[in-house]
């Protein structure tokens, strides 16, 4: 496969060299075809535009004759003109206002004549005004034959008023008869229509043969051409007796009914294609020249590139090797990635069939997120690289170290003689990680958790071995981190049990059954009155019995159910606070809850809805919440304190206790862990630590509570040291609300105040 790809690269310059003339020929051919296509499109566009203008002009000329007659009918078929024309003398003013100038104003008729039965003019108008009737003499010669024909046909039309007349004579309605033609009149093209004037109703009678004739003339070389030009968007329309003389002009012939040539309508046609070509032509020519120039430059560049391409082949080989390396290696550390790790593990596991033993170590850095959040991602990357370097120094050449992603690593350990080899490697790793890491001028301290699964003891399938190593890694994290654990069958069973607990807890939350809240009293250090209650959740399982928090709370935290559990406990605590408003109620919060967006707003809303005073609610957090702070914890605690909630730091002294944390987060209370209290009187160091914590709390004006008080000696020391509050089995175990009520009632009776012990909640 690699040889074929190299041969293709070597052949590339030769093939490209032969293709240069072909590329040039294709480019020239493409430009020629494009030019031809543009020229053809221009010709077609112009031809279509000219044809459209010709058709519109011809239709307009043909229609003018018909329109002239229809316009005449408005006044020629009417009772009033018949009556007026039979008066003596004639009322020429009425005839002008209603026939002559009216036709000019309304329809643009150039000349209007009214003829008697002898075809003598009795009224004449031109250009919208009355004129001498002798004006008719100028057109009489041209109209004589048509008028005679109209007179001759009247009788026939009267008999067949609903039928069509012969060519040239048309019935526009049941009463009107006209004779219209195109002809040359006094040297000008004109449309002429002659129509008999008849009544439109039977109320006026008229002797056949006595009709007057209305003659209308519309010249086609004046206003008509201007209107036609505007209506059809024809520029420069004119009349010519001889046709067009310019090669860019077109013309429409005007012919009379007999076919004789009257003249031509001539204009310069609209040619959109040529106009567009005139606009884009220079740009197109310039673009073509630019393409040719660029092609010349490109061909020259390609010629020079051929030799450079030869040199690139070697570089491509190196790039191919680098790409293959990157495909199977982590960019940050250069270690094998998951794909290469899986491949090597498959190969290694195949050798276990010959009796070899192989172990897979899954590694996860502890508190790496804290380094990222406090020092930045660049510091995190620097730590990852230094950690990878330390690991590589601890392994043999036959072992494989891979980075699976983030702060997760994996090791394939081969050549194992026994478990002692695995233990030795793990201890070396733990010792190497304990040393501080120098990152960007800072010292960072992290831990490491290791999970181990060995083949063939844990199986010979890669997926199964990885799964079991993950389970062992989870156990190492659950048991305090900074350690290693080897997979056992019991761990697998534990995982299955955890899966069952998750499913059953989800069902219990959905049904609202099984979970209970018990309350352990806290008493004042100066006396024995109850000052507060700590809410402790329990799960009464129908088959497993009473399940304690340390069995199901970790499952809830890992599966996302902790928010539902926490809110359920918080609601119950709010209800209890309303029942005993003189006591404070402590509620434990999970670090996981703090990472949920909107957590503080949710707690404040629940307290408001339940009508609880936030000042009587004490929220207990662990030091782990503060250590994992990326800025969100401070905002959440600030919001809760602003709402009135009190903040208590639980298990103080067991983690990275710091005055800086106490000052920065402004907690209200610290609780001494029970491990220190149980050692009072047994270990001098415990006595000193407890005394120091109480003194620290007093110095910082913090309330100090001691957990796990069981003996009189412990109580006496804590009271003498100034501890503010005490909690433990010496006073009471966790109680139901009913038992708390009896306890408080019992303590309120004077003769029984010295006795606080009551029976604990039964499981």
XYZ file of C-alpha atoms in Angstrom:
763
model
C 0.000 0.000 0.000
C 2.798 2.424 0.857
C 4.762 1.507 -2.333
C 1.700 2.241 -4.458
C 1.201 5.660 -2.871
C 4.871 6.550 -3.435
C 4.724 5.495 -7.104
C 1.658 7.662 -7.605
C 3.485 10.646 -6.145
C 6.535 10.083 -8.360
C 4.377 9.818 -11.472
C 2.533 12.996 -10.581
C 5.042 15.505 -12.080
C 5.252 13.622 -15.418
C 1.492 13.400 -15.809
C 1.063 17.047 -14.865
C 3.735 18.108 -17.414
C 1.861 16.413 -20.272
C -1.412 17.894 -19.110
C -0.310 21.552 -19.369
C -1.092 21.987 -23.123
C -4.385 20.175 -22.617
C -5.302 22.531 -19.773
C -4.546 25.537 -21.990
C -6.636 24.099 -24.879
C -9.553 23.378 -22.549
C -9.397 26.918 -21.151
C -9.418 28.540 -24.634
C -12.231 26.260 -25.777
C -14.249 27.097 -22.679
C -13.800 30.833 -23.204
C -14.789 30.515 -26.894
C -17.905 28.525 -26.079
C -18.831 31.018 -23.375
C -18.427 33.934 -25.837
C -20.538 32.143 -28.459
C -23.233 31.376 -25.893
C -23.359 35.023 -24.832
C -23.565 36.214 -28.474
C -26.333 33.715 -29.275
C -28.291 34.706 -26.161
C -27.970 38.396 -27.111
C -29.273 37.732 -30.656
C -32.175 35.672 -29.372
C -33.102 38.298 -26.773
C -33.011 41.099 -29.355
C -35.029 39.098 -31.881
C -37.701 38.310 -29.288
C -37.919 41.966 -28.244
C -38.215 43.171 -31.865
C -40.877 40.578 -32.653
C -42.859 41.680 -29.606
C -42.701 45.334 -30.673
C -43.746 44.473 -34.247
C -46.743 42.490 -33.026
C -47.832 45.219 -30.624
C -47.564 47.903 -33.318
C -49.515 45.859 -35.876
C -52.220 45.105 -33.328
C -52.461 48.799 -32.426
C -52.833 49.858 -36.073
C -55.451 47.196 -36.777
C -57.316 48.130 -33.644
C -57.477 51.865 -34.322
C -60.055 51.382 -37.101
C -62.293 49.275 -34.886
C -61.845 51.653 -31.928
C -62.766 54.660 -34.092
C -66.140 53.141 -35.001
C -66.909 52.060 -31.438
C -66.130 55.577 -30.249
C -68.437 57.060 -32.874
C -71.283 54.820 -31.781
C -71.413 56.594 -28.417
C -72.860 59.717 -30.097
C -74.121 58.410 -33.482
C -76.704 56.021 -32.038
C -78.613 58.553 -29.951
C -82.009 60.245 -30.118
C -80.774 63.798 -29.433
C -78.529 64.240 -32.508
C -81.340 62.977 -34.762
C -83.704 65.586 -33.335
C -81.108 68.352 -33.466
C -80.174 67.655 -37.096
C -83.833 67.873 -38.152
C -84.156 71.387 -36.716
C -83.794 74.486 -38.790
C -81.605 76.332 -38.365
C -79.027 73.847 -36.940
C -77.677 74.436 -33.422
C -73.963 74.209 -34.313
C -72.926 74.956 -30.751
C -74.844 71.900 -29.499
C -73.398 69.779 -32.277
C -69.895 70.919 -31.387
C -70.243 70.354 -27.655
C -71.859 66.914 -27.990
C -70.285 65.550 -31.146
C -67.445 67.554 -32.646
C -65.146 68.789 -29.905
C -66.430 66.085 -27.538
C -65.007 63.320 -29.754
C -61.729 65.225 -29.953
C -61.453 65.772 -26.214
C -62.562 62.287 -25.280
C -61.029 60.079 -27.951
C -58.576 62.291 -29.809
C -60.408 62.417 -33.185
C -58.566 64.939 -35.363
C -61.482 65.885 -37.660
C -65.252 65.389 -37.352
C -67.826 65.971 -40.137
C -71.619 65.604 -40.304
C -72.995 65.048 -43.836
C -76.600 65.286 -45.051
C -78.248 62.852 -47.406
C -76.463 64.487 -50.357
C -73.098 64.006 -48.628
C -72.838 67.735 -48.084
C -71.225 68.874 -44.851
C -73.576 70.593 -42.417
C -71.017 70.654 -39.595
C -67.232 70.453 -39.480
C -64.710 70.460 -36.599
C -60.945 70.103 -36.549
C -58.571 69.824 -33.615
C -61.450 70.266 -31.131
C -63.028 73.412 -32.597
C -65.691 74.154 -35.262
C -64.323 75.054 -38.721
C -65.738 76.092 -42.052
C -67.708 73.258 -43.659
C -65.729 73.796 -46.877
C -62.838 72.101 -45.100
C -64.583 68.880 -46.049
C -63.694 69.545 -49.688
C -60.080 68.544 -48.941
C -61.073 64.995 -47.974
C -64.226 64.573 -50.018
C -62.448 63.105 -53.023
C -60.813 60.369 -50.945
C -64.042 59.605 -49.053
C -66.544 59.823 -51.876
C -66.595 56.165 -52.913
C -66.791 54.985 -49.305
C -69.714 57.274 -48.502
C -71.570 56.076 -51.559
C -71.001 52.492 -50.552
C -72.272 53.245 -47.045
C -75.443 54.828 -48.449
C -75.968 51.927 -50.799
C -75.759 49.343 -48.034
C -78.009 51.016 -45.493
C -81.158 49.357 -46.613
C -79.614 45.937 -46.469
C -78.248 46.550 -42.955
C -81.587 47.782 -41.745
C -83.171 44.559 -42.802
C -80.445 42.440 -41.164
C -79.483 44.464 -38.186
C -78.307 41.485 -36.173
C -76.083 39.978 -38.839
C -72.499 40.690 -39.777
C -71.964 42.954 -42.747
C -69.617 42.309 -45.643
C -65.896 42.965 -45.238
C -65.268 46.573 -44.307
C -68.807 47.200 -43.083
C -69.632 45.995 -39.560
C -72.572 46.185 -37.283
C -71.329 47.453 -33.965
C -74.792 47.029 -32.455
C -78.311 46.418 -33.549
C -78.732 49.955 -34.917
C -75.285 51.292 -35.848
C -73.767 50.830 -39.283
C -70.331 52.112 -40.211
C -67.750 51.936 -42.941
C -64.116 52.260 -41.710
C -60.812 52.160 -43.593
C -57.122 52.905 -43.492
C -56.214 55.264 -46.289
C -54.037 58.173 -47.280
C -55.869 61.397 -46.653
C -54.484 64.692 -47.903
C -51.080 63.040 -48.004
C -51.203 61.706 -44.458
C -51.980 58.201 -43.143
C -55.349 58.192 -41.505
C -58.037 55.948 -40.059
C -61.473 57.083 -41.229
C -64.866 55.870 -40.078
C -68.243 56.958 -41.437
C -71.368 56.021 -39.435
C -75.003 56.875 -39.948
C -76.657 58.883 -37.167
C -79.733 56.989 -35.956
C -81.960 57.069 -32.882
C -81.270 54.573 -30.132
C -84.948 54.127 -29.188
C -88.321 53.788 -30.879
C -89.464 57.084 -29.359
C -87.871 58.918 -32.302
C -88.758 57.863 -35.850
C -86.573 58.452 -38.867
C -87.373 58.013 -42.526
C -85.066 55.407 -44.076
C -82.574 57.092 -46.369
C -82.709 60.383 -44.492
C -79.909 59.574 -42.084
C -77.029 61.989 -41.574
C -73.498 60.577 -41.748
C -70.919 61.153 -38.969
C -67.367 61.070 -40.332
C -64.354 60.822 -37.958
C -60.718 61.124 -39.026
C -57.753 60.040 -36.900
C -54.373 60.817 -38.466
C -51.714 58.227 -37.737
C -48.653 60.469 -37.846
C -49.320 62.838 -34.933
C -50.732 62.383 -31.466
C -51.632 58.790 -32.306
C -47.943 57.896 -32.759
C -47.015 59.569 -29.482
C -49.691 57.621 -27.610
C -48.709 54.392 -29.328
C -45.023 55.009 -28.445
C -45.836 55.664 -24.769
C -48.257 52.760 -24.439
C -45.981 50.151 -26.021
C -42.671 51.679 -24.821
C -41.471 52.174 -28.397
C -38.890 54.918 -28.653
C -38.676 57.258 -31.690
C -41.799 55.997 -33.523
C -42.419 57.977 -36.735
C -44.251 57.755 -40.100
C -42.268 57.438 -43.280
C -43.648 57.113 -46.814
C -40.585 55.164 -47.944
C -39.736 52.855 -45.017
C -36.635 52.816 -42.787
C -33.315 54.023 -44.079
C -31.176 53.145 -41.013
C -30.004 49.546 -40.679
C -30.765 49.652 -36.946
C -34.438 50.593 -37.559
C -37.454 48.363 -38.208
C -40.799 49.247 -39.837
C -44.416 48.103 -40.146
C -46.144 48.789 -43.489
C -49.522 50.571 -43.524
C -51.831 49.349 -46.323
C -55.326 50.331 -47.355
C -58.200 47.874 -47.687
C -57.313 47.494 -51.376
C -53.742 46.597 -50.472
C -52.153 49.790 -51.691
C -49.181 50.984 -49.671
C -49.843 54.036 -47.528
C -46.426 54.259 -45.851
C -44.512 52.823 -42.931
C -44.326 53.169 -39.187
C -40.586 53.270 -38.435
C -38.695 53.115 -35.108
C -35.459 52.057 -33.541
C -36.312 48.850 -31.675
C -35.480 48.102 -28.056
C -32.624 45.558 -27.987
C -32.164 44.445 -24.345
C -29.613 41.794 -25.230
C -27.348 44.274 -27.018
C -27.791 46.774 -24.211
C -26.800 44.211 -21.568
C -23.905 43.114 -23.731
C -22.788 46.732 -23.958
C -22.741 46.907 -20.179
C -21.080 43.566 -19.425
C -19.075 43.201 -22.632
C -16.065 45.268 -21.536
C -16.042 43.535 -18.162
C -16.353 40.142 -19.869
C -13.530 40.929 -22.258
C -11.392 42.159 -19.392
C -12.233 39.032 -17.405
C -11.313 36.830 -20.359
C -7.986 38.602 -20.712
C -7.466 38.237 -16.972
C -8.244 34.511 -17.150
C -5.809 34.097 -20.019
C -3.168 36.015 -18.107
C -3.786 33.982 -14.981
C -3.697 30.797 -17.014
C -0.363 31.828 -18.422
C 0.940 32.543 -14.956
C -0.543 29.294 -13.684
C 1.057 27.240 -16.410
C 4.367 28.899 -15.675
C 3.941 28.260 -11.971
C 2.966 24.655 -12.575
C 6.058 24.190 -14.666
C 8.215 25.441 -11.816
C 6.207 23.446 -9.305
C 6.945 20.176 -11.061
C 10.543 20.224 -9.951
C 9.570 21.301 -6.443
C 7.109 18.427 -6.328
C 9.921 15.978 -6.795
C 11.550 17.250 -3.608
C 8.268 17.120 -1.734
C 7.959 13.350 -2.201
C 10.581 12.736 0.445
C 8.894 15.190 2.794
C 5.535 13.506 2.194
C 7.003 10.195 3.212
C 8.129 11.756 6.474
C 4.722 13.418 6.913
C 2.988 10.105 6.348
C 5.072 8.519 9.073
C 4.334 11.456 11.377
C 0.592 11.254 10.670
C 0.649 7.555 11.418
C 2.461 8.288 14.671
C -0.092 10.950 15.641
C -2.953 8.566 14.882
C -1.689 6.185 17.553
C -0.014 8.518 20.052
C -1.104 11.210 22.476
C -0.132 14.698 21.272
C 0.602 16.110 24.724
C 2.834 13.342 26.090
C 3.875 11.361 23.029
C 2.614 8.180 24.735
C 0.498 5.547 22.961
C -3.172 6.505 22.892
C -6.168 4.252 23.505
C -6.149 2.816 19.965
C -2.502 1.691 20.156
C -2.967 0.544 23.763
C -5.899 -1.676 22.746
C -3.864 -3.149 19.885
C -0.876 -3.933 22.099
C -3.096 -5.359 24.842
C -4.740 -7.719 22.336
C -1.312 -8.917 21.219
C -0.088 -9.280 24.806
C -3.201 -11.176 25.944
C -2.694 -13.633 23.096
C 0.584 -14.650 24.744
C -1.161 -15.550 27.990
C -2.331 -18.725 26.281
C 1.302 -19.877 26.477
C 1.322 -19.439 30.251
C 2.553 -15.853 30.545
C 1.001 -13.544 33.114
C 0.047 -9.986 32.233
C -1.351 -7.222 34.436
C -3.259 -4.123 33.386
C -2.970 -1.092 35.649
C -5.534 1.729 35.347
C -4.240 4.972 36.887
C -6.150 8.147 37.734
C -4.604 11.275 39.244
C -6.246 12.560 42.440
C -6.841 16.326 42.826
C -5.763 17.000 39.238
C -8.887 19.116 38.706
C -7.820 21.307 41.618
C -4.503 22.030 39.873
C -6.322 22.871 36.641
C -8.797 25.165 38.377
C -6.268 26.995 40.543
C -3.196 27.204 38.281
C -4.798 26.958 34.830
C -4.869 24.418 32.007
C -1.287 25.109 30.985
C -0.182 24.062 34.459
C -2.341 20.944 34.153
C -0.688 20.073 30.835
C 2.759 20.586 32.374
C 1.858 18.286 35.273
C 0.585 15.587 32.879
C 3.843 15.674 30.903
C 6.010 15.498 34.050
C 3.879 12.672 35.450
C 4.229 10.716 32.200
C 8.003 11.217 32.326
C 8.180 9.865 35.875
C 6.159 6.782 34.959
C 8.316 5.988 31.922
C 11.408 5.868 34.170
C 9.745 3.201 36.325
C 8.842 0.795 33.491
C 10.779 -1.753 31.498
C 11.076 -1.595 27.739
C 8.640 -4.506 27.399
C 5.922 -2.659 29.315
C 3.461 -0.235 27.683
C 2.395 3.092 29.146
C -0.548 4.876 27.501
C -2.567 8.006 28.131
C -6.256 7.235 27.673
C -7.419 10.836 28.069
C -7.473 13.622 30.638
C -5.663 12.416 33.760
C -6.282 8.707 32.996
C -3.329 6.435 32.197
C -2.942 2.695 31.685
C 0.009 0.310 31.923
C 0.519 -3.161 30.438
C 3.003 -4.964 32.686
C 4.573 -8.093 31.200
C 7.124 -10.646 32.403
C 5.461 -10.962 35.807
C 6.835 -13.666 38.124
C 4.184 -13.084 40.798
C 2.057 -10.578 42.656
C 5.155 -9.149 44.305
C 6.220 -7.683 40.930
C 2.871 -5.907 40.627
C 3.071 -4.641 44.219
C 6.616 -3.400 43.663
C 5.619 -1.398 40.560
C 2.584 0.106 42.283
C 4.623 1.156 45.304
C 7.211 2.785 43.042
C 4.438 4.701 41.286
C 2.889 5.850 44.577
C 6.290 6.995 45.844
C 7.019 8.896 42.622
C 3.703 10.742 42.748
C 4.154 11.772 46.373
C 7.011 14.045 45.311
C 5.831 17.591 44.454
C 5.498 18.578 40.813
C 7.089 21.812 39.602
C 4.578 23.437 37.252
C 4.992 26.979 35.940
C 6.902 28.133 39.002
C 4.531 26.497 41.483
C 4.653 23.263 43.467
C 1.641 20.998 42.990
C 0.795 17.991 45.132
C -1.433 15.265 43.693
C -2.186 11.649 44.444
C -2.729 8.546 42.371
C -5.317 5.754 42.506
C -4.494 2.452 40.790
C -6.757 -0.428 39.777
C -5.224 -3.760 38.726
C -6.564 -6.730 36.788
C -4.335 -9.640 35.769
C -4.621 -12.156 32.979
C -5.358 -14.965 32.808
C -6.745 -14.848 36.398
C -9.315 -12.124 35.561
C -9.872 -13.372 32.004
C -8.189 -13.106 28.622
C -10.567 -10.718 26.847
C -9.379 -7.127 26.482
C -12.761 -5.548 27.180
C -13.278 -7.725 30.253
C -9.784 -7.054 31.636
C -10.240 -3.280 31.172
C -13.644 -3.404 32.851
C -12.294 -5.230 35.869
C -9.287 -2.917 36.158
C -11.743 0.004 36.141
C -13.729 -1.626 38.946
C -10.540 -2.026 40.990
C -9.650 1.630 40.285
C -13.064 2.704 41.534
C -12.509 0.698 44.730
C -9.137 2.402 45.258
C -10.786 5.819 44.935
C -13.631 4.828 47.244
C -11.212 3.626 49.927
C -9.367 6.875 50.344
C -7.373 7.318 47.119
C -3.579 7.359 47.080
C -3.566 3.542 47.024
C -3.889 0.556 44.684
C -6.369 -2.289 44.651
C -6.366 -5.592 42.752
C -9.607 -6.834 41.251
C -11.414 -9.583 43.139
C -14.675 -11.383 42.479
C -16.162 -9.617 45.485
C -15.638 -6.269 43.723
C -17.636 -7.453 40.745
C -20.426 -8.516 43.049
C -20.241 -5.131 44.772
C -20.675 -3.394 41.407
C -23.750 -5.492 40.694
C -25.150 -4.720 44.149
C -24.519 -1.030 43.567
C -26.409 -1.310 40.296
C -29.348 -2.859 42.106
C -29.223 -0.185 44.813
C -29.307 2.512 42.145
C -32.367 1.045 40.460
C -34.210 0.457 43.733
C -33.314 3.926 45.054
C -34.653 5.474 41.875
C -37.912 3.560 42.341
C -38.106 4.605 46.026
C -37.717 8.276 45.093
C -40.337 7.983 42.365
C -42.801 6.279 44.729
C -41.936 8.522 47.695
C -41.618 5.494 49.984
C -38.789 3.986 52.031
C -36.661 7.044 52.825
C -36.838 8.365 56.397
C -35.158 11.197 58.269
C -33.950 10.694 61.844
C -32.702 13.532 64.046
C -29.764 13.348 66.492
C -29.883 15.999 69.231
C -27.047 18.427 69.858
C -26.731 19.819 73.419
C -25.136 22.964 74.787
C -21.627 22.603 76.161
C -22.366 24.706 79.253
C -25.370 22.629 80.267
C -27.512 19.861 78.842
C -30.444 21.542 77.081
C -31.044 20.456 73.468
C -30.089 23.339 71.137
C -30.298 21.639 67.763
C -30.988 18.525 65.696
C -28.933 16.967 62.900
C -31.004 15.453 60.070
C -29.752 11.979 59.124
C -31.368 10.140 56.213
C -32.151 6.411 56.431
C -33.596 3.981 53.864
C -35.978 1.326 55.135
C -35.714 -1.230 52.312
C -38.523 -3.814 52.007
C -36.067 -6.727 51.630
C -32.634 -5.455 52.712
C -33.878 -3.850 55.903
C -32.513 -0.553 57.189
C -29.791 0.766 54.823
C -27.436 3.362 56.303
C -26.350 6.476 54.377
C -22.786 5.301 53.767
C -24.232 2.410 51.728
C -26.503 4.306 49.335
C -25.374 7.967 49.399
C -22.180 7.218 47.350
C -24.356 5.452 44.766
C -26.692 8.452 44.668
C -23.719 10.792 44.182
C -22.340 8.804 41.251
C -25.675 8.329 39.502
C -27.018 11.885 39.818
C -29.747 10.930 42.298
C -28.133 12.889 45.140
C -29.978 16.086 44.177
C -33.353 14.372 44.604
C -32.303 12.716 47.868
C -30.843 15.976 49.215
C -33.934 18.003 48.350
C -36.179 15.377 49.952
C -34.173 15.538 53.210
C -34.063 19.337 53.090
C -37.851 19.599 52.744
C -38.303 17.325 55.769
C -35.783 19.389 57.739
C -37.678 22.594 56.872
C -40.912 21.028 58.140
C -39.140 19.970 61.364
C -37.772 23.489 61.838
C -41.308 24.875 61.733
C -42.323 22.313 64.385
C -39.499 23.355 66.780
C -38.589 26.927 65.827
C -36.383 27.376 68.929
C -33.948 24.687 67.680
C -31.586 24.845 64.728
C -31.681 21.984 62.226
C -28.442 20.725 60.632
C -28.564 19.265 57.110
C -25.593 17.506 55.491
C -24.840 18.558 51.912
C -22.996 16.432 49.350
C -20.102 17.945 47.361
C -21.901 16.753 44.239
C -24.862 19.006 45.022
C -22.584 22.048 44.935
C -21.631 21.286 41.335
C -25.272 21.414 40.191
C -26.091 24.740 38.559
C -28.721 26.729 40.431
C -28.289 24.712 43.671
C -28.381 27.741 45.991
C -31.447 29.192 44.280
C -33.198 25.841 44.644
C -32.505 25.613 48.394
C -33.663 29.197 48.950
C -36.874 28.533 46.996
C -37.690 25.374 49.012
C -37.164 27.216 52.310
C -39.380 30.074 51.129
C -42.143 27.717 49.926
C -42.143 25.838 53.251
C -42.247 29.046 55.316
C -39.001 28.208 57.121
C -36.639 30.790 58.605
C -33.268 30.144 56.857
C -31.550 31.420 60.005
C -32.674 28.243 61.825
C -31.154 25.958 59.146
C -27.519 24.934 59.377
C -25.923 23.506 56.205
C -22.999 21.140 56.835
C -20.277 20.802 54.186
C -17.000 18.905 54.144
C -13.522 20.247 53.460
C -13.622 18.447 50.119
C -16.168 20.981 48.875
C -13.729 23.806 49.565
C -10.722 21.984 48.152
C -12.443 21.331 44.804
C -13.598 24.932 44.472
C -13.282 26.390 40.973
C -15.053 29.620 41.915
C -18.562 28.179 41.887
C -18.385 27.025 45.542
C -17.613 30.526 46.792
C -20.556 31.956 44.821
C -22.904 29.235 46.099
C -21.873 29.693 49.753
C -22.162 33.467 49.420
C -25.702 33.148 48.041
C -26.734 30.777 50.849
C -25.242 32.981 53.572
C -26.925 36.059 52.068
C -30.258 34.234 52.325
C -29.647 33.660 56.060
C -28.449 30.034 56.154
C -25.627 29.127 58.609
C -22.636 27.180 57.238
C -20.885 24.470 59.271
C -17.622 22.722 58.319
C -18.030 19.023 59.113
C -15.223 16.562 60.061
C -12.790 19.421 60.655
C -9.191 18.296 61.022
C -9.419 15.152 58.873
C -8.502 16.816 55.574
C -6.420 19.770 54.443
C -7.534 21.998 57.335
C -6.558 25.572 56.590
C -7.068 28.907 58.273
C -7.223 30.367 54.802
C -10.345 28.334 53.979
C -12.044 29.339 57.252
C -11.351 32.996 56.588
C -12.120 32.970 52.849
C -15.456 31.153 53.063
C -16.637 32.665 56.383
C -18.133 29.514 57.905
C -20.169 29.823 61.114
C -19.273 26.546 62.799
C -16.608 23.822 62.809
C -17.354 20.256 63.928
C -14.578 18.188 65.512
C -14.465 14.759 63.896
C -15.437 11.803 66.129
C -12.044 10.153 65.505
C -10.335 12.832 67.640
C -13.046 12.758 70.333
C -12.839 8.975 70.699
C -9.084 9.229 71.318
C -9.394 11.711 74.191
C -7.703 10.327 77.292
C -6.012 7.646 75.189
C -3.615 9.620 73.037
C -1.907 12.836 74.072
C -1.887 14.038 70.462
C -5.680 13.795 70.297
C -6.058 15.902 73.442
C -3.729 18.535 72.010
C -5.490 18.569 68.610
C -8.976 18.900 70.128
C -7.799 21.668 72.442
C -6.191 23.488 69.501
C -9.346 23.230 67.373
C -11.493 24.631 70.200
C -9.019 27.458 70.745
C -8.977 28.168 66.997
C -12.779 28.356 66.904
C -12.870 30.727 69.872
C -10.190 32.925 68.304
C -12.152 33.169 65.058
C -15.492 33.580 66.850
C -16.786 30.293 65.461
C -19.152 27.842 67.150
C -17.374 24.542 67.890
C -19.286 21.239 68.027
C -17.773 17.901 69.098
C -19.201 14.757 67.480
C -19.121 11.214 68.876
C -19.209 12.047 72.598
C -19.832 8.761 74.459
C -18.150 8.919 77.885
C -18.255 11.129 80.938
C -14.499 11.777 80.636
C -14.860 13.025 77.066
C -17.734 15.287 78.071
C -15.813 16.703 81.032
C -12.725 17.531 78.945
C -14.750 19.149 76.168
C -16.748 21.282 78.611
C -13.617 22.392 80.424
C -11.940 23.246 77.095
C -14.885 25.509 76.209
C -16.591 23.427 73.477
C -19.890 25.113 72.552
C -21.973 22.078 71.557
C -21.812 18.322 72.107
C -23.307 15.486 70.085
C -23.101 11.734 70.509
C -24.518 8.560 72.028
C -23.910 9.890 75.557
C -26.955 12.083 74.954
C -28.963 10.325 72.296
C -28.781 8.361 69.098
C -30.732 9.438 66.007
C -34.461 9.662 66.827
C -37.717 9.778 64.969
C -39.763 12.975 65.241
C -42.070 11.327 67.780
C -39.107 10.362 69.952
C -37.661 13.881 69.626
C -40.974 15.287 70.853
C -40.909 12.995 73.901
C -37.284 13.902 74.579
C -37.988 17.626 74.501
C -41.108 17.201 76.625
C -39.166 15.096 79.144
C -36.311 17.623 79.298
C -38.723 20.506 79.909
C -39.937 18.952 83.219
C -37.836 20.377 86.122
C -37.598 17.150 88.056
C -36.242 15.330 84.977
C -33.903 17.916 83.435
C -30.806 15.999 84.386
C -31.817 13.027 82.260
C -31.586 13.284 78.457
C -31.019 9.697 77.341
C -33.841 8.136 75.310
C -34.071 5.019 73.214
C -32.585 5.283 69.718
C -34.483 4.800 66.434
C -35.012 1.125 65.846
C -34.147 -0.337 62.500
